[in-house]
CSV table of C-alpha atoms (C1' of nucleotides) in Angstrom, one decimal:
chain,number,residue,atom,x,y,z
N,1,UNK,CA,100.9,86.3,82.7
N,2,UNK,CA,101.6,83.0,81.0
N,3,UNK,CA,105.2,82.7,80.1
N,4,UNK,CA,105.8,82.3,76.4
N,5,UNK,CA,108.3,80.2,74.4
N,6,UNK,CA,111.3,82.1,73.3
N,7,UNK,CA,110.0,82.2,69.7
N,8,UNK,CA,107.0,84.2,70.8
N,9,UNK,CA,108.8,86.4,73.2
N,10,UNK,CA,110.8,88.1,70.5
N,11,UNK,CA,108.5,87.4,67.6
N,12,UNK,CA,111.0,85.4,65.8
N,13,UNK,CA,109.3,82.3,64.4
N,14,UNK,CA,112.4,80.2,63.7
N,15,UNK,CA,116.0,80.1,64.5
N,16,UNK,CA,118.9,79.2,62.3
N,17,UNK,CA,119.8,76.2,64.4
N,18,UNK,CA,119.8,74.9,68.0
N,19,UNK,CA,122.9,76.9,68.8
N,20,UNK,CA,121.4,80.3,67.8
N,21,UNK,CA,118.2,79.4,69.7
N,22,UNK,CA,120.1,78.5,72.8
N,23,UNK,CA,122.3,81.6,72.6
N,24,UNK,CA,119.3,84.0,72.4
N,25,UNK,CA,117.4,82.0,74.9
N,26,UNK,CA,120.3,82.2,77.4
N,27,UNK,CA,120.6,86.0,77.1
N,28,UNK,CA,116.9,86.4,77.2
N,29,UNK,CA,116.4,84.2,80.2
N,30,UNK,CA,119.2,85.9,82.2
N,31,UNK,CA,117.6,89.3,81.5
N,32,UNK,CA,114.3,87.9,82.6
N,33,UNK,CA,115.7,86.7,85.9
N,34,UNK,CA,117.5,89.9,86.5
N,35,UNK,CA,114.4,91.9,85.9
N,36,UNK,CA,112.4,89.8,88.4
N,37,UNK,CA,115.1,90.1,91.0
N,38,UNK,CA,115.3,93.9,90.5
N,39,UNK,CA,111.6,94.1,90.9
N,40,UNK,CA,111.8,92.2,94.2
N,41,UNK,CA,114.5,94.6,95.4
N,42,UNK,CA,112.7,97.7,94.6
N,43,UNK,CA,110.6,98.0,97.8
N,44,UNK,CA,113.9,97.9,99.7
N,45,UNK,CA,115.4,100.8,97.8
N,46,UNK,CA,118.5,99.0,96.6
N,47,UNK,CA,119.5,97.8,93.2
N,48,UNK,CA,120.9,94.4,92.3
N,49,UNK,CA,124.5,95.5,92.2
N,50,UNK,CA,124.1,97.3,95.5
N,51,UNK,CA,122.6,94.2,97.0
N,52,UNK,CA,125.4,92.1,95.8
N,53,UNK,CA,128.0,94.4,97.3
N,54,UNK,CA,126.1,94.4,100.6
N,55,UNK,CA,126.2,90.6,100.7
N,56,UNK,CA,129.9,90.5,100.1
N,57,UNK,CA,130.4,93.0,102.9
N,58,UNK,CA,128.2,90.9,105.2
N,59,UNK,CA,130.4,87.9,104.3
N,60,UNK,CA,133.4,89.9,105.5
N,61,UNK,CA,131.8,91.4,108.5
N,62,UNK,CA,133.1,92.5,111.0
N,63,UNK,CA,136.3,92.7,108.9
N,64,UNK,CA,136.4,95.5,106.3
N,65,UNK,CA,136.6,95.0,102.6
N,66,UNK,CA,138.5,97.1,100.1
N,67,UNK,CA,137.2,98.1,96.7
N,68,UNK,CA,139.6,95.6,95.2
N,69,UNK,CA,138.1,92.8,97.2
N,70,UNK,CA,134.6,93.8,96.1
N,71,UNK,CA,135.6,93.7,92.4
N,72,UNK,CA,137.2,90.3,92.9
N,73,UNK,CA,134.0,88.8,94.2
N,74,UNK,CA,131.5,90.6,92.0
N,75,UNK,CA,129.9,88.8,89.1
N,76,UNK,CA,130.6,91.8,86.8
N,77,UNK,CA,134.3,92.6,87.1
N,78,UNK,CA,134.1,95.8,85.0
N,79,UNK,CA,131.4,97.5,87.0
N,80,UNK,CA,132.3,100.5,89.0
N,81,UNK,CA,132.5,99.4,92.6
N,82,UNK,CA,133.5,102.8,93.8
N,83,UNK,CA,130.3,104.5,92.6
N,84,UNK,CA,128.1,101.7,93.8
N,85,UNK,CA,129.7,102.1,97.3
N,86,UNK,CA,128.9,105.8,96.9
N,87,UNK,CA,125.3,105.1,96.7
N,88,UNK,CA,125.3,102.7,99.6
N,89,UNK,CA,127.3,105.2,101.7
N,90,UNK,CA,124.8,107.9,101.0
N,91,UNK,CA,122.1,105.6,102.3
N,92,UNK,CA,124.2,104.9,105.4
N,93,UNK,CA,124.3,101.2,104.6
N,94,UNK,CA,128.1,101.1,104.5
N,95,UNK,CA,130.9,103.2,105.9
N,96,UNK,CA,134.1,104.2,104.1
N,97,UNK,CA,137.4,104.9,105.9
N,98,UNK,CA,141.0,105.2,104.7
N,99,UNK,CA,142.8,102.0,105.6
N,100,UNK,CA,145.4,102.8,108.3
N,101,UNK,CA,148.0,100.3,107.1
N,102,UNK,CA,147.7,101.3,103.4
N,103,UNK,CA,146.5,104.7,102.9
N,104,UNK,CA,145.8,104.1,99.2
N,105,UNK,CA,143.1,101.6,100.1
N,106,UNK,CA,139.7,102.2,101.7
N,107,UNK,CA,138.1,100.1,104.4
N,108,UNK,CA,134.5,99.5,103.6
N,109,UNK,CA,132.2,98.1,106.2
N,110,UNK,CA,128.5,97.3,106.3
N,111,UNK,CA,126.6,99.2,109.0
N,112,UNK,CA,124.0,97.8,111.4
N,113,UNK,CA,121.3,99.4,109.2
N,114,UNK,CA,122.8,97.5,106.2
N,115,UNK,CA,122.8,94.2,108.1
N,116,UNK,CA,119.2,94.8,109.1
N,117,UNK,CA,118.2,95.6,105.6
N,118,UNK,CA,119.8,92.4,104.3
N,119,UNK,CA,118.0,90.3,106.9
N,120,UNK,CA,114.7,91.7,105.8
N,121,UNK,CA,115.6,91.0,102.2
N,122,UNK,CA,116.6,87.5,103.0
N,123,UNK,CA,113.0,86.8,104.2
N,124,UNK,CA,111.5,88.4,101.2
N,125,UNK,CA,113.7,86.5,98.8
N,126,UNK,CA,113.0,83.2,100.4
N,127,UNK,CA,109.3,83.8,99.6
N,128,UNK,CA,110.0,85.0,96.1
N,129,UNK,CA,111.2,82.0,94.0
N,130,UNK,CA,113.7,82.7,91.2
N,131,UNK,CA,112.2,80.4,88.6
N,132,UNK,CA,114.9,77.8,89.1
N,133,UNK,CA,112.5,75.9,91.3
N,134,UNK,CA,110.8,74.7,88.1
N,135,UNK,CA,113.9,72.5,87.6
N,136,UNK,CA,114.7,69.3,89.4
N,137,UNK,CA,118.0,69.2,91.3
N,138,UNK,CA,119.4,67.1,88.5
N,139,UNK,CA,118.3,69.6,85.9
N,140,UNK,CA,119.9,72.5,87.8
N,141,UNK,CA,123.1,70.6,88.0
N,142,UNK,CA,122.9,69.7,84.3
N,143,UNK,CA,122.4,73.4,83.5
N,144,UNK,CA,125.6,74.3,85.4
N,145,UNK,CA,127.5,71.7,83.4
N,146,UNK,CA,126.3,73.1,80.1
N,147,UNK,CA,127.1,76.7,81.1
N,148,UNK,CA,130.6,75.7,82.3
N,149,UNK,CA,131.1,74.1,78.9
N,150,UNK,CA,130.1,77.2,77.1
N,151,UNK,CA,132.7,79.2,78.9
N,152,UNK,CA,135.3,76.4,78.7
O,1,UNK,CA,143.3,82.6,79.2
O,2,UNK,CA,142.0,79.3,80.6
O,3,UNK,CA,138.4,79.6,81.5
O,4,UNK,CA,137.7,78.9,85.2
O,5,UNK,CA,134.9,77.1,86.9
O,6,UNK,CA,132.2,79.4,88.3
O,7,UNK,CA,133.5,78.8,91.9
O,8,UNK,CA,136.8,80.3,90.9
O,9,UNK,CA,135.5,83.1,88.8
O,10,UNK,CA,133.7,84.8,91.7
O,11,UNK,CA,135.9,83.4,94.4
O,12,UNK,CA,133.0,81.7,96.1
O,13,UNK,CA,134.2,78.2,97.1
O,14,UNK,CA,130.8,76.6,97.6
O,15,UNK,CA,127.1,77.2,96.8
O,16,UNK,CA,124.1,76.5,99.0
O,17,UNK,CA,122.8,74.0,96.5
O,18,UNK,CA,122.6,73.2,92.8
O,19,UNK,CA,119.9,75.8,92.3
O,20,UNK,CA,121.9,78.7,93.6
O,21,UNK,CA,124.9,77.5,91.6
O,22,UNK,CA,122.9,77.3,88.4
O,23,UNK,CA,121.3,80.6,89.0
O,24,UNK,CA,124.6,82.4,89.5
O,25,UNK,CA,126.2,80.5,86.7
O,26,UNK,CA,123.4,81.5,84.4
O,27,UNK,CA,123.7,85.2,85.1
O,28,UNK,CA,127.5,85.1,85.0
O,29,UNK,CA,127.6,83.2,81.7
O,30,UNK,CA,125.2,85.5,80.0
O,31,UNK,CA,127.3,88.5,81.1
O,32,UNK,CA,130.4,86.6,79.8
O,33,UNK,CA,128.8,86.1,76.4
O,34,UNK,CA,127.6,89.7,76.2
O,35,UNK,CA,131.0,91.0,77.0
O,36,UNK,CA,132.7,88.9,74.3
O,37,UNK,CA,130.2,90.0,71.8
O,38,UNK,CA,130.6,93.7,72.7
O,39,UNK,CA,134.3,93.3,72.3
O,40,UNK,CA,133.9,91.9,68.9
O,41,UNK,CA,131.6,94.8,67.9
O,42,UNK,CA,133.9,97.5,69.2
O,43,UNK,CA,136.1,97.8,66.1
O,44,UNK,CA,133.0,98.5,64.2
O,45,UNK,CA,131.9,101.4,66.4
O,46,UNK,CA,128.5,100.0,67.4
O,47,UNK,CA,127.2,98.5,70.6
O,48,UNK,CA,125.3,95.3,71.0
O,49,UNK,CA,121.8,97.0,71.3
O,50,UNK,CA,122.7,99.1,68.2
O,51,UNK,CA,123.7,96.0,66.3
O,52,UNK,CA,120.5,94.3,67.3
O,53,UNK,CA,118.4,97.2,66.0
O,54,UNK,CA,120.4,97.3,62.8
O,55,UNK,CA,119.7,93.6,62.2
O,56,UNK,CA,116.0,94.1,62.7
O,57,UNK,CA,116.0,96.9,60.2
O,58,UNK,CA,117.8,94.8,57.7
O,59,UNK,CA,115.2,92.2,58.2
O,60,UNK,CA,112.6,94.7,57.2
O,61,UNK,CA,114.5,96.3,54.4
O,62,UNK,CA,113.5,98.0,52.2
O,63,UNK,CA,110.3,98.4,54.2
O,64,UNK,CA,110.6,100.8,57.2
O,65,UNK,CA,110.2,99.9,60.8
O,66,UNK,CA,108.6,102.0,63.5
O,67,UNK,CA,109.9,102.3,67.1
O,68,UNK,CA,107.1,100.0,68.2
O,69,UNK,CA,108.2,97.3,65.8
O,70,UNK,CA,111.8,97.5,67.1
O,71,UNK,CA,110.6,97.2,70.7
O,72,UNK,CA,108.5,94.2,69.8
O,73,UNK,CA,111.4,92.4,68.4
O,74,UNK,CA,114.1,93.4,70.8
O,75,UNK,CA,115.3,91.1,73.5
O,76,UNK,CA,115.0,93.8,76.1
O,77,UNK,CA,111.5,95.3,75.9
O,78,UNK,CA,112.2,98.1,78.3
O,79,UNK,CA,115.2,99.5,76.7
O,80,UNK,CA,114.9,102.8,75.0
O,81,UNK,CA,114.7,102.2,71.3
O,82,UNK,CA,114.3,105.9,70.6
O,83,UNK,CA,117.7,106.8,71.9
O,84,UNK,CA,119.4,103.9,70.4
O,85,UNK,CA,118.0,105.0,67.0
O,86,UNK,CA,119.4,108.5,67.9
O,87,UNK,CA,122.9,107.1,68.0
O,88,UNK,CA,122.5,105.1,64.8
O,89,UNK,CA,121.1,108.2,63.1
O,90,UNK,CA,124.0,110.3,64.1
O,91,UNK,CA,126.3,107.7,62.6
O,92,UNK,CA,124.2,107.8,59.4
O,93,UNK,CA,123.4,104.1,59.7
O,94,UNK,CA,119.7,104.7,59.7
O,95,UNK,CA,117.3,107.4,58.6
O,96,UNK,CA,114.2,108.6,60.5
O,97,UNK,CA,111.2,110.2,58.8
O,98,UNK,CA,107.7,111.0,60.0
O,99,UNK,CA,105.4,108.3,58.7
O,100,UNK,CA,103.1,109.8,56.1
O,101,UNK,CA,100.1,107.7,56.9
O,102,UNK,CA,100.4,108.1,60.6
O,103,UNK,CA,102.2,111.2,61.7
O,104,UNK,CA,102.6,110.0,65.2
O,105,UNK,CA,104.8,107.2,64.0
O,106,UNK,CA,108.3,107.4,62.6
O,107,UNK,CA,109.6,105.4,59.6
O,108,UNK,CA,113.1,104.1,60.4
O,109,UNK,CA,115.2,102.6,57.6
O,110,UNK,CA,118.7,101.2,57.4
O,111,UNK,CA,121.0,103.1,55.1
O,112,UNK,CA,123.4,101.6,52.5
O,113,UNK,CA,126.2,102.4,55.0
O,114,UNK,CA,124.3,100.5,57.6
O,115,UNK,CA,123.8,97.5,55.3
O,116,UNK,CA,127.5,97.6,54.4
O,117,UNK,CA,128.5,97.7,58.0
O,118,UNK,CA,126.3,94.7,58.9
O,119,UNK,CA,127.8,92.6,56.1
O,120,UNK,CA,131.3,93.4,57.3
O,121,UNK,CA,130.2,92.4,60.8
O,122,UNK,CA,128.6,89.2,59.6
O,123,UNK,CA,132.0,88.1,58.3
O,124,UNK,CA,133.7,89.0,61.5
O,125,UNK,CA,131.1,87.2,63.6
O,126,UNK,CA,131.4,84.1,61.6
O,127,UNK,CA,135.0,83.9,62.5
O,128,UNK,CA,134.4,84.7,66.1
O,129,UNK,CA,132.6,81.8,67.8
O,130,UNK,CA,130.2,82.5,70.6
O,131,UNK,CA,131.2,79.7,72.9
O,132,UNK,CA,128.1,77.7,72.1
O,133,UNK,CA,130.2,75.7,69.7
O,134,UNK,CA,131.5,73.8,72.8
O,135,UNK,CA,128.2,72.2,73.0
O,136,UNK,CA,126.8,69.4,70.8
O,137,UNK,CA,123.7,70.1,69.0
O,138,UNK,CA,121.8,67.9,71.5
O,139,UNK,CA,123.3,69.8,74.4
O,140,UNK,CA,122.3,73.2,72.9
O,141,UNK,CA,118.7,71.9,72.4
O,142,UNK,CA,118.7,70.6,76.0
O,143,UNK,CA,119.9,74.0,77.2
O,144,UNK,CA,117.0,75.7,75.5
O,145,UNK,CA,114.6,73.2,77.1
O,146,UNK,CA,116.0,74.0,80.6
O,147,UNK,CA,115.8,77.7,80.0
O,148,UNK,CA,112.2,77.5,78.8
O,149,UNK,CA,111.4,75.6,82.0
O,150,UNK,CA,112.9,78.3,84.1
O,151,UNK,CA,110.7,80.9,82.6
O,152,UNK,CA,107.7,78.6,82.5
R,1,DG,C1',167.6,109.3,98.7
R,2,DG,C1',165.2,110.1,94.5
R,3,DA,C1',163.3,108.9,89.9
R,4,DC,C1',160.1,105.9,88.2
R,5,DA,C1',156.9,102.2,88.1
R,6,DT,C1',153.0,100.1,90.4
R,7,DT,C1',148.9,99.9,93.0
R,8,DA,C1',144.3,101.6,94.9
R,9,DA,C1',140.7,104.3,94.3
R,10,DA,C1',138.2,108.1,92.2
R,11,DT,C1',136.6,110.7,88.3
R,12,DG,C1',135.2,111.7,83.4
R,13,DT,C1',132.5,110.5,79.4
R,14,DA,C1',129.6,107.9,76.4
R,15,DT,C1',126.3,104.5,76.4
R,16,DG,C1',122.4,101.8,78.0
R,17,DT,C1',118.5,100.4,81.3
R,18,DA,C1',114.4,101.3,83.9
R,19,DC,C1',110.7,104.0,84.7
R,20,DA,C1',107.9,108.2,84.8
R,21,DT,C1',106.3,111.9,82.3
R,22,DA,C1',105.5,115.0,78.3
R,23,DT,C1',104.1,116.0,73.5
R,24,DA,C1',101.8,115.3,69.4
R,25,DT,C1',98.5,112.8,66.7
R,26,DT,C1',94.7,109.9,65.9
R,27,DT,C1',90.6,107.5,67.3
R,28,DG,C1',86.2,107.0,69.3
R,29,DC,C1',82.1,108.4,70.9
R,30,DA,C1',78.6,111.4,73.2
X,1,DT,C1',81.7,118.9,66.3
X,2,DG,C1',84.3,118.4,70.1
X,3,DC,C1',86.6,116.4,73.8
X,4,DA,C1',88.5,112.4,76.2
X,5,DA,C1',91.1,108.2,75.6
X,6,DA,C1',94.4,105.8,73.2
X,7,DT,C1',98.6,105.6,70.6
X,8,DA,C1',103.5,106.7,69.0
X,9,DT,C1',107.4,108.6,70.2
X,10,DA,C1',110.5,111.6,72.8
X,11,DT,C1',112.4,113.4,77.0
X,12,DG,C1',113.9,113.6,82.0
X,13,DT,C1',116.2,111.4,85.8
X,14,DA,C1',118.6,107.9,88.5
X,15,DC,C1',121.4,104.2,88.2
X,16,DA,C1',124.8,101.1,86.0
X,17,DT,C1',128.3,99.6,82.6
X,18,DA,C1',132.5,100.1,79.9
X,19,DC,C1',136.6,102.1,79.5
X,20,DA,C1',140.1,105.9,79.8
X,21,DT,C1',142.3,109.1,82.7
X,22,DT,C1',143.7,111.2,87.1
X,23,DT,C1',145.3,111.4,91.8
X,24,DA,C1',147.5,109.8,95.7
X,25,DA,C1',150.3,106.5,98.1
X,26,DT,C1',153.5,102.9,98.1
X,27,DG,C1',157.4,99.9,96.2
X,28,DT,C1',161.6,99.4,93.8
X,29,DC,C1',165.9,99.9,91.9
X,30,DC,C1',170.0,102.5,91.0
DNA sequence: GGACATTAAATGTATGTACATATATTTGCA
DNA sequence: TGCAAATATATGTACATACATTTAATGTCC
């Protein structure tokens, strides 16, 4: 399907100003990207947040991670890492064990099955462009600068 | 709180390339903006999707809207307009009535209470900048161009 | 040592998203 | 007419977010 301009996507013919247009465009485009990524993940039976946690765990491997560490590294700090780990544990992609040195904490580790799944997903994702490839390297860098400014 | 660069926000010191950095930055910034907006809405007892639907209904007022029309104009097409309207109805911000000319459809209208709430929120939002004001008008326009390219 | 705060994680509840399915109404066509 | 397809909305289920509360373990300070 041909991608449409933002005006057409949400049937809003005009915007108040360039700021409003950029704002709506930003939220819309982020949702568009997330939806595409979720679709790419679906055959593998994991959701985007689950995938993100698996990647953090692979980064730590073979060291364990705690829930706290997961939250620190997640894009969305307020999401519920505990329950996402629940789902991964029920699929045997991670293990959960009380940390011996601090029994309040929980050592979470990615399993061999989890590592295997991630490596399959790496291949699939390399073949499934994000949309960013439509930008030049300079444009991508420029985009990051603008985004940093928004939050700054 | 001082806003951090994306590298610090998610404790990832380096990115593979400008594309990966822009991608993560885009998703992160959109979440950041949504969270701020949700926080601004909280005192008014409505969520962001509820607010968006109220605004569409105000745009139609005094004509009714159907669920279909709401979905057409929403940023997120796959969200469940029916249930969001449920919540608004239970707060007496909208009314729902079977459409006389097509009894499959439902006429949804914003109530006086809904209009009043929106006008209060307009004032609050005017005082609560989105973050986009950190950009110049040219930068905002440039951002839209880059975002359109991503989806194109 | 013991009361109290702090920390780490889990749980509860309301809301929303994503997607499949169900229900009711209308349309179209043999 | 009558029956299948299309349309409009609602409902069911799994998952996630947002935020408050709970539970358990550890620190701290007197």
